[in-house]
């Protein structure tokens, strides 16, 4: 039996775009680990009729309804009284909750006000869930084999409540299937082209293993999900299918699980004892930013030169004036000299460079917006690639950055040609 969940977010501030709903994203991941399928995420404002309708619809669709928001002490926080009404429950002071709220304030040298004291008033048909990081207790309701859980909208309050109380109680309440995932990460190939390459493999997947394509800028993640009764057996099955996939997806697979292009590049550079530098024009330092998000990157990354103006390309990177005048800043000739120049100037084994027209304007008939050149130099040879992207500036910067990182990792693995 599949167990379904609905996530219900309460608050006008979410609908107005004033607050980003990160709670639903995090909770979805936690439920997925338990083998629970989230079938809907709903956001409603602080309006009684809409909230009551959302409760009713969620209960009709899902076994588990997780609610966040609307538990504050002020009059616009409606979740608690409306849940009491929805479950036909009276309200009473929960002495344990009151003691916890009082301790929360007194331990911080603050006085418990009457308004905060009322937060310990709970529906009599709920089970209190302790809030270690705040003042609003959570509430657990059960009816007809289904559960409702109401939690604060403050992320750090909700998360510890989920981890310490809600998820363990859900495990006890439901007989959950065993789920195992395998995330395979690819770069340098589009979703449709990758799907065509691995179509026969996908068609032969066992019935209990499902494949999902998860595209993002410059990358496509393949998520294999297996369902069964034995986690070790499922993991073995996923590994076996991955081994069958690799010859078909080679050389586009760069990592697994939580690995990113930047972490893979760092790992390979450290293993080979090599150093890297970047010369960036159209990416404006974004490649250096990605590389330095990895702890310990100083062991292999010497630095970056953001050569946005031609004068910087000439004076610091050593790009010839004649090259710029003849071919322009966005050209193969210029990108070669940029990659070779930064490698020499910063004294690294490898130098990479980017130059392009990120947009949304600045293009021409010969070099339209989205034209990008990238290069990699290792002192023996310099390789280049040319791309024609779109007109979205941010998208072009991200795609160019990941194209360079992919170029580096494939070069280090010997799969770049």
Tab-separated table of C-alpha atoms in Angstrom:
chain	number	residue	atom	x	y	z
A	1	UNK	CA	0.000	0.000	0.000
A	2	UNK	CA	1.287	3.425	-0.949
A	3	UNK	CA	1.218	6.144	1.704
A	4	UNK	CA	0.424	9.607	0.362
A	5	UNK	CA	1.103	12.970	1.965
A	6	UNK	CA	-0.053	16.505	1.311
A	7	UNK	CA	1.892	19.559	2.460
A	8	UNK	CA	-0.231	22.537	3.428
A	9	UNK	CA	1.398	25.928	3.952
A	10	UNK	CA	-0.586	28.640	5.728
A	11	UNK	CA	0.157	32.339	5.358
A	12	UNK	CA	-0.569	35.400	3.245
A	13	UNK	CA	3.159	36.214	3.253
A	14	UNK	CA	3.842	33.080	1.176
A	15	UNK	CA	1.179	33.983	-1.390
A	16	UNK	CA	2.418	37.573	-1.601
A	17	UNK	CA	5.951	36.388	-2.302
A	18	UNK	CA	7.274	38.061	0.841
A	19	UNK	CA	8.496	34.755	2.304
A	20	UNK	CA	9.952	31.803	0.428
A	21	UNK	CA	8.456	28.408	1.303
A	22	UNK	CA	11.592	26.336	1.962
A	23	UNK	CA	9.698	24.092	4.390
A	24	UNK	CA	7.854	22.116	1.711
A	25	UNK	CA	11.048	21.390	-0.180
A	26	UNK	CA	12.768	20.051	2.937
A	27	UNK	CA	9.783	18.040	4.142
A	28	UNK	CA	9.338	16.423	0.732
A	29	UNK	CA	12.868	15.084	0.918
A	30	UNK	CA	12.353	13.713	4.413
A	31	UNK	CA	9.115	11.958	3.464
A	32	UNK	CA	10.681	10.553	0.319
A	33	UNK	CA	13.359	8.903	2.459
A	34	UNK	CA	10.547	7.082	4.279
A	35	UNK	CA	8.933	5.930	1.063
A	36	UNK	CA	6.024	8.353	1.409
A	37	UNK	CA	4.843	10.024	-1.791
A	38	UNK	CA	3.959	13.709	-1.640
A	39	UNK	CA	1.013	14.124	-3.994
A	40	UNK	CA	0.288	17.824	-3.535
A	41	UNK	CA	1.671	21.011	-2.043
A	42	UNK	CA	-0.915	23.664	-1.276
A	43	UNK	CA	-0.579	27.223	-0.015
A	44	UNK	CA	-3.557	29.128	1.366
A	45	UNK	CA	-3.872	32.539	2.934
A	46	UNK	CA	-5.097	33.391	6.416
A	47	UNK	CA	-8.762	33.010	5.445
A	48	UNK	CA	-11.030	30.679	7.411
A	49	UNK	CA	-13.116	29.357	4.514
A	50	UNK	CA	-10.064	28.617	2.375
A	51	UNK	CA	-8.222	26.926	5.236
A	52	UNK	CA	-11.187	24.717	6.139
A	53	UNK	CA	-11.655	23.737	2.515
A	54	UNK	CA	-7.932	22.921	2.246
A	55	UNK	CA	-8.159	20.695	5.358
A	56	UNK	CA	-11.113	18.813	3.892
A	57	UNK	CA	-9.508	18.323	0.478
A	58	UNK	CA	-6.191	17.183	1.957
A	59	UNK	CA	-7.913	14.641	4.201
A	60	UNK	CA	-9.802	13.231	1.200
A	61	UNK	CA	-6.611	12.774	-0.842
A	62	UNK	CA	-3.812	11.906	1.551
A	63	UNK	CA	-3.019	9.693	4.508
A	64	UNK	CA	-0.780	12.376	6.031
A	65	UNK	CA	-1.341	16.129	6.021
A	66	UNK	CA	1.581	18.218	7.248
A	67	UNK	CA	0.668	21.826	7.988
A	68	UNK	CA	3.104	24.677	8.619
A	69	UNK	CA	2.348	28.236	9.632
A	70	UNK	CA	-0.387	30.129	11.427
A	71	UNK	CA	0.540	29.079	14.975
A	72	UNK	CA	1.668	32.450	16.312
A	73	UNK	CA	0.090	34.237	19.288
A	74	UNK	CA	-1.720	36.979	17.353
A	75	UNK	CA	-5.289	37.177	16.071
A	76	UNK	CA	-4.343	36.515	12.444
A	77	UNK	CA	-2.896	33.100	13.319
A	78	UNK	CA	-5.890	30.855	12.646
A	79	UNK	CA	-4.475	27.355	12.291
A	80	UNK	CA	-4.987	26.151	15.861
A	81	UNK	CA	-8.590	27.308	16.416
A	82	UNK	CA	-9.625	26.123	12.954
A	83	UNK	CA	-8.079	22.689	13.470
A	84	UNK	CA	-9.980	22.465	16.758
A	85	UNK	CA	-13.169	23.293	14.882
A	86	UNK	CA	-12.367	20.901	12.046
A	87	UNK	CA	-11.849	18.007	14.477
A	88	UNK	CA	-14.829	19.023	16.660
A	89	UNK	CA	-12.548	19.517	19.633
A	90	UNK	CA	-12.733	21.756	22.655
A	91	UNK	CA	-9.725	23.765	23.825
A	92	UNK	CA	-7.977	23.536	27.174
A	93	UNK	CA	-4.736	24.578	28.799
A	94	UNK	CA	-2.029	21.937	28.373
A	95	UNK	CA	0.026	22.148	31.558
A	96	UNK	CA	3.076	20.506	30.014
A	97	UNK	CA	2.985	22.912	27.090
A	98	UNK	CA	2.572	25.828	29.502
A	99	UNK	CA	5.622	24.735	31.476
A	100	UNK	CA	7.626	24.523	28.260
A	101	UNK	CA	6.539	27.984	27.104
A	102	UNK	CA	7.287	29.457	30.539
A	103	UNK	CA	10.747	27.850	30.559
A	104	UNK	CA	11.426	29.185	27.065
A	105	UNK	CA	10.884	32.781	28.214
A	106	UNK	CA	12.393	32.539	31.675
A	107	UNK	CA	15.568	30.873	30.401
A	108	UNK	CA	16.050	33.925	28.176
A	109	UNK	CA	15.394	36.408	30.965
A	110	UNK	CA	12.012	37.420	29.580
A	111	UNK	CA	8.594	37.550	31.194
A	112	UNK	CA	5.761	35.275	30.049
A	113	UNK	CA	2.911	37.434	28.784
A	114	UNK	CA	-0.739	36.440	28.740
A	115	UNK	CA	-0.656	36.349	24.941
A	116	UNK	CA	2.219	33.867	24.974
A	117	UNK	CA	0.581	31.893	27.765
A	118	UNK	CA	-2.360	31.271	25.443
A	119	UNK	CA	-0.071	29.378	23.087
A	120	UNK	CA	-0.311	26.479	25.544
A	121	UNK	CA	-4.082	26.309	24.920
A	122	UNK	CA	-4.463	23.264	22.684
A	123	UNK	CA	-7.305	21.276	21.100
A	124	UNK	CA	-8.239	18.433	23.421
A	125	UNK	CA	-8.231	15.887	20.588
A	126	UNK	CA	-4.616	16.517	19.632
A	127	UNK	CA	-1.349	15.140	20.962
A	128	UNK	CA	1.093	17.894	21.821
A	129	UNK	CA	4.446	17.978	20.026
A	130	UNK	CA	7.208	19.765	21.925
A	131	UNK	CA	8.792	22.788	20.260
A	132	UNK	CA	12.362	23.007	21.572
A	133	UNK	CA	13.241	26.065	19.487
A	134	UNK	CA	10.151	28.196	19.956
A	135	UNK	CA	6.928	28.827	21.838
A	136	UNK	CA	4.231	27.310	19.612
A	137	UNK	CA	3.688	23.579	20.284
A	138	UNK	CA	2.973	21.289	17.374
A	139	UNK	CA	-0.242	19.266	17.194
A	140	UNK	CA	-0.860	15.675	16.079
A	141	UNK	CA	-4.433	14.610	15.154
A	142	UNK	CA	-5.648	11.139	14.179
A	143	UNK	CA	-8.939	10.248	12.489
A	144	UNK	CA	-10.066	7.282	10.383
A	145	UNK	CA	-6.525	5.993	9.893
A	146	UNK	CA	-5.230	9.372	8.745
A	147	UNK	CA	-3.103	11.964	10.508
A	148	UNK	CA	-2.856	15.741	10.536
A	149	UNK	CA	0.253	17.387	11.947
A	150	UNK	CA	0.456	21.126	12.518
A	151	UNK	CA	3.853	22.769	13.039
A	152	UNK	CA	5.292	26.299	13.173
A	153	UNK	CA	6.327	27.904	9.913
A	154	UNK	CA	9.736	28.977	11.259
A	155	UNK	CA	12.086	26.515	9.508
A	156	UNK	CA	14.453	25.742	12.405
A	157	UNK	CA	11.475	25.126	14.719
A	158	UNK	CA	9.709	22.882	12.209
A	159	UNK	CA	12.782	20.831	11.301
A	160	UNK	CA	13.769	19.765	14.795
A	161	UNK	CA	10.120	18.955	15.515
A	162	UNK	CA	9.997	16.768	12.402
A	163	UNK	CA	13.276	15.016	13.140
A	164	UNK	CA	12.706	14.377	16.843
A	165	UNK	CA	8.971	13.714	16.964
A	166	UNK	CA	6.945	13.681	13.759
A	167	UNK	CA	9.015	11.382	11.534
A	168	UNK	CA	9.494	8.733	14.274
A	169	UNK	CA	5.725	8.789	15.007
A	170	UNK	CA	4.929	8.420	11.282
A	171	UNK	CA	7.230	5.391	11.084
A	172	UNK	CA	5.344	3.801	13.988
A	173	UNK	CA	1.886	4.663	12.654
A	174	UNK	CA	2.220	3.363	9.080
A	175	UNK	CA	3.611	0.168	7.602
A	176	UNK	CA	6.014	1.821	5.176
A	177	UNK	CA	7.632	0.303	2.074
A	178	UNK	CA	11.406	0.249	1.696
A	179	UNK	CA	12.671	2.782	-0.840
A	180	UNK	CA	16.193	3.186	-2.238
A	181	UNK	CA	17.494	5.854	-4.623
A	182	UNK	CA	20.502	6.179	-6.885
A	183	UNK	CA	21.262	9.629	-8.318
A	184	UNK	CA	23.439	9.603	-11.434
A	185	UNK	CA	24.659	13.015	-12.624
A	186	UNK	CA	25.488	13.894	-16.216
A	187	UNK	CA	26.748	17.012	-17.984
A	188	UNK	CA	27.375	18.077	-21.563
A	189	UNK	CA	24.313	16.420	-23.091
A	190	UNK	CA	20.684	17.532	-23.304
A	191	UNK	CA	17.794	15.605	-21.766
A	192	UNK	CA	16.276	14.401	-25.044
A	193	UNK	CA	19.653	13.325	-26.493
A	194	UNK	CA	20.487	11.443	-23.298
A	195	UNK	CA	17.061	9.780	-23.262
A	196	UNK	CA	17.603	8.599	-26.833
A	197	UNK	CA	21.008	7.106	-25.954
A	198	UNK	CA	19.705	5.109	-22.991
A	199	UNK	CA	16.233	4.246	-24.289
A	200	UNK	CA	16.835	0.486	-24.622
A	201	UNK	CA	18.330	0.311	-21.122
A	202	UNK	CA	15.393	2.262	-19.701
A	203	UNK	CA	12.889	-0.048	-21.404
A	204	UNK	CA	14.526	-3.071	-19.785
A	205	UNK	CA	14.492	-1.739	-16.217
A	206	UNK	CA	12.883	-4.124	-13.698
A	207	UNK	CA	9.278	-3.330	-12.801
A	208	UNK	CA	10.168	-2.174	-9.283
A	209	UNK	CA	12.777	0.350	-10.520
A	210	UNK	CA	11.641	3.681	-11.937
A	211	UNK	CA	13.708	6.321	-13.751
A	212	UNK	CA	13.207	10.090	-13.529
A	213	UNK	CA	14.975	12.773	-15.586
A	214	UNK	CA	15.806	15.892	-13.560
A	215	UNK	CA	17.298	18.569	-15.860
A	216	UNK	CA	19.035	21.732	-14.618
A	217	UNK	CA	21.346	24.282	-16.315
A	218	UNK	CA	24.050	22.332	-18.121
A	219	UNK	CA	23.238	19.068	-16.370
A	220	UNK	CA	20.745	16.200	-16.287
A	221	UNK	CA	20.304	14.076	-13.173
A	222	UNK	CA	19.010	10.544	-13.544
A	223	UNK	CA	17.209	9.310	-10.435
A	224	UNK	CA	16.660	5.593	-10.100
A	225	UNK	CA	14.105	4.640	-7.437
A	226	UNK	CA	13.576	1.078	-6.288
A	227	UNK	CA	10.768	-0.154	-4.034
A	228	UNK	CA	10.664	-3.426	-2.132
A	229	UNK	CA	11.165	-5.007	1.275
A	230	UNK	CA	14.949	-5.293	1.630
A	231	UNK	CA	17.060	-2.139	1.399
A	232	UNK	CA	20.360	-3.949	0.816
A	233	UNK	CA	18.841	-5.950	-2.047
A	234	UNK	CA	17.409	-2.778	-3.562
A	235	UNK	CA	20.772	-1.028	-3.411
A	236	UNK	CA	22.451	-3.982	-5.090
A	237	UNK	CA	19.832	-3.887	-7.854
A	238	UNK	CA	20.400	-0.155	-8.372
A	239	UNK	CA	24.162	-0.640	-8.588
A	240	UNK	CA	23.684	-3.414	-11.147
A	241	UNK	CA	21.492	-1.176	-13.324
A	242	UNK	CA	23.984	1.673	-12.996
A	243	UNK	CA	26.756	-0.586	-14.303
A	244	UNK	CA	24.607	-1.403	-17.330
A	245	UNK	CA	23.969	2.320	-17.927
A	246	UNK	CA	27.568	3.569	-17.789
A	247	UNK	CA	28.754	2.265	-21.191
A	248	UNK	CA	25.748	3.945	-22.817
A	249	UNK	CA	26.074	7.297	-21.022
A	250	UNK	CA	29.867	7.460	-21.199
A	251	UNK	CA	31.491	9.985	-21.035
A	252	UNK	CA	28.684	12.212	-19.755
A	253	UNK	CA	28.395	10.772	-16.233
A	254	UNK	CA	30.457	12.862	-13.834
A	255	UNK	CA	29.199	11.906	-10.370
A	256	UNK	CA	26.628	10.409	-8.045
A	257	UNK	CA	24.422	11.424	-5.136
A	258	UNK	CA	25.399	14.780	-3.641
A	259	UNK	CA	28.475	15.236	-5.849
A	260	UNK	CA	28.613	18.429	-7.930
A	261	UNK	CA	30.820	19.374	-10.844
A	262	UNK	CA	32.850	21.645	-8.579
A	263	UNK	CA	33.418	18.948	-5.948
A	264	UNK	CA	34.376	16.414	-8.622
A	265	UNK	CA	36.829	18.874	-10.199
A	266	UNK	CA	38.385	19.506	-6.788
A	267	UNK	CA	38.680	15.815	-6.017
A	268	UNK	CA	40.379	15.065	-9.349
A	269	UNK	CA	42.806	17.987	-9.055
A	270	UNK	CA	43.830	16.860	-5.559
A	271	UNK	CA	44.260	13.252	-6.673
A	272	UNK	CA	46.523	14.301	-9.538
A	273	UNK	CA	48.365	16.996	-7.581
A	274	UNK	CA	47.499	19.699	-10.119
A	275	UNK	CA	46.605	23.376	-9.738
A	276	UNK	CA	44.049	25.499	-11.558
A	277	UNK	CA	43.444	29.157	-12.395
A	278	UNK	CA	40.638	30.901	-14.285
A	279	UNK	CA	40.406	33.872	-16.630
A	280	UNK	CA	36.797	34.982	-16.830
A	281	UNK	CA	35.095	37.537	-18.988
A	282	UNK	CA	31.439	36.696	-19.644
A	283	UNK	CA	31.151	34.559	-16.466
A	284	UNK	CA	32.385	37.439	-14.289
A	285	UNK	CA	34.045	35.274	-11.622
A	286	UNK	CA	31.236	32.741	-11.301
A	287	UNK	CA	33.532	29.797	-12.056
A	288	UNK	CA	35.904	30.902	-9.295
A	289	UNK	CA	32.913	31.263	-6.979
A	290	UNK	CA	31.741	27.709	-7.687
A	291	UNK	CA	35.230	26.274	-7.228
A	292	UNK	CA	35.777	28.060	-3.911
A	293	UNK	CA	32.479	26.884	-2.436
A	294	UNK	CA	34.293	23.569	-1.931
A	295	UNK	CA	36.154	23.380	1.405
A	296	UNK	CA	39.891	22.956	0.923
A	297	UNK	CA	39.894	24.420	-2.596
A	298	UNK	CA	42.988	26.497	-1.762
A	299	UNK	CA	44.974	23.265	-2.163
A	300	UNK	CA	44.437	23.329	-5.935
A	301	UNK	CA	42.955	26.719	-6.914
A	302	UNK	CA	45.422	29.605	-7.187
A	303	UNK	CA	43.016	32.340	-8.209
A	304	UNK	CA	41.080	34.082	-10.942
A	305	UNK	CA	41.413	37.124	-13.159
A	306	UNK	CA	38.113	38.664	-14.191
A	307	UNK	CA	39.240	40.315	-17.416
A	308	UNK	CA	36.074	42.135	-18.372
A	309	UNK	CA	37.763	44.909	-20.340
A	310	UNK	CA	40.127	44.387	-23.276
A	311	UNK	CA	42.761	46.452	-21.510
A	312	UNK	CA	42.879	43.884	-18.687
A	313	UNK	CA	43.108	41.058	-21.195
A	314	UNK	CA	46.138	42.766	-22.724
A	315	UNK	CA	47.990	44.114	-19.695
A	316	UNK	CA	47.444	41.262	-17.220
A	317	UNK	CA	46.748	38.169	-19.308
A	318	UNK	CA	49.054	39.049	-22.184
A	319	UNK	CA	46.480	38.850	-24.953
A	320	UNK	CA	47.961	40.510	-28.039
A	321	UNK	CA	46.403	43.783	-29.129
A	322	UNK	CA	46.524	42.542	-32.708
A	323	UNK	CA	44.502	39.468	-31.723
A	324	UNK	CA	41.773	41.604	-30.197
A	325	UNK	CA	41.733	44.014	-33.152
A	326	UNK	CA	41.645	41.255	-35.764
A	327	UNK	CA	39.392	38.676	-34.117
A	328	UNK	CA	37.616	40.518	-31.291
A	329	UNK	CA	37.315	39.669	-27.605
A	330	UNK	CA	34.788	36.907	-28.276
A	331	UNK	CA	36.819	34.633	-30.499
A	332	UNK	CA	38.798	31.413	-30.468
A	333	UNK	CA	42.094	33.260	-30.929
A	334	UNK	CA	41.463	35.474	-27.896
A	335	UNK	CA	40.222	32.679	-25.642
A	336	UNK	CA	43.340	30.621	-26.383
A	337	UNK	CA	45.596	33.477	-25.316
A	338	UNK	CA	43.484	34.111	-22.199
A	339	UNK	CA	43.742	30.486	-21.028
A	340	UNK	CA	47.466	30.312	-21.733
A	341	UNK	CA	48.009	33.716	-20.155
A	342	UNK	CA	46.272	33.025	-16.847
A	343	UNK	CA	48.096	29.717	-16.491
A	344	UNK	CA	51.444	31.520	-16.827
A	345	UNK	CA	50.556	34.597	-14.757
A	346	UNK	CA	49.160	32.612	-11.809
A	347	UNK	CA	51.631	29.767	-12.143
A	348	UNK	CA	49.230	26.829	-12.428
A	349	UNK	CA	49.230	23.533	-14.248
A	350	UNK	CA	45.898	24.271	-15.890
A	351	UNK	CA	44.333	27.530	-17.020
A	352	UNK	CA	40.755	27.929	-18.231
A	353	UNK	CA	39.032	30.915	-19.767
A	354	UNK	CA	35.650	32.208	-20.879
A	355	UNK	CA	34.635	34.987	-23.248
A	356	UNK	CA	31.212	35.621	-24.656
A	357	UNK	CA	28.192	37.838	-25.109
A	358	UNK	CA	26.000	37.088	-22.101
A	359	UNK	CA	23.238	39.481	-23.158
A	360	UNK	CA	20.567	40.569	-23.242
A	361	UNK	CA	22.134	42.987	-25.758
A	362	UNK	CA	25.556	43.570	-27.316
A	363	UNK	CA	25.331	40.967	-30.047
A	364	UNK	CA	25.708	41.262	-33.811
A	365	UNK	CA	24.765	39.272	-36.889
A	366	UNK	CA	28.187	37.595	-36.820
A	367	UNK	CA	28.265	37.093	-33.040
A	368	UNK	CA	24.721	37.010	-31.663
A	369	UNK	CA	23.835	37.181	-27.972
A	370	UNK	CA	24.671	33.850	-26.379
A	371	UNK	CA	27.909	33.348	-28.328
A	372	UNK	CA	30.484	31.902	-25.916
A	373	UNK	CA	34.016	30.556	-26.255
A	374	UNK	CA	35.739	28.508	-23.541
A	375	UNK	CA	39.289	27.148	-23.441
A	376	UNK	CA	41.584	24.948	-21.346
A	377	UNK	CA	45.376	25.076	-21.464
A	378	UNK	CA	47.763	22.647	-19.762
A	379	UNK	CA	51.030	23.983	-21.185
A	380	UNK	CA	51.209	21.381	-23.918
A	381	UNK	CA	48.027	22.134	-25.802
A	382	UNK	CA	44.999	24.368	-25.596
A	383	UNK	CA	41.552	23.061	-26.434
A	384	UNK	CA	38.508	25.197	-27.120
A	385	UNK	CA	34.764	24.915	-27.478
A	386	UNK	CA	32.235	27.264	-29.046
A	387	UNK	CA	28.596	27.547	-27.903
A	388	UNK	CA	25.568	29.454	-29.096
A	389	UNK	CA	23.263	29.801	-26.118
A	390	UNK	CA	20.140	31.908	-25.592
A	391	UNK	CA	19.400	35.506	-24.664
A	392	UNK	CA	18.986	35.073	-20.912
A	393	UNK	CA	22.041	36.587	-19.208
A	394	UNK	CA	21.869	34.610	-15.968
A	395	UNK	CA	21.232	31.363	-17.838
A	396	UNK	CA	24.197	32.001	-20.146
A	397	UNK	CA	26.532	32.656	-17.209
A	398	UNK	CA	25.462	29.454	-15.475
A	399	UNK	CA	25.677	27.316	-18.623
A	400	UNK	CA	29.115	28.698	-19.488
A	401	UNK	CA	30.388	28.083	-15.956
A	402	UNK	CA	29.232	24.476	-15.892
A	403	UNK	CA	30.565	23.906	-19.414
A	404	UNK	CA	34.025	24.913	-18.174
A	405	UNK	CA	33.814	22.728	-15.056
A	406	UNK	CA	32.696	19.812	-17.207
A	407	UNK	CA	35.582	20.481	-19.587
A	408	UNK	CA	38.043	20.352	-16.673
A	409	UNK	CA	36.711	17.117	-15.168
A	410	UNK	CA	36.652	15.358	-18.533
A	411	UNK	CA	40.170	16.554	-19.319
A	412	UNK	CA	41.408	15.233	-15.968
A	413	UNK	CA	39.695	11.884	-16.607
A	414	UNK	CA	41.080	11.630	-20.121
A	415	UNK	CA	37.656	11.645	-21.782
A	416	UNK	CA	37.943	15.098	-23.389
A	417	UNK	CA	38.775	15.223	-27.069
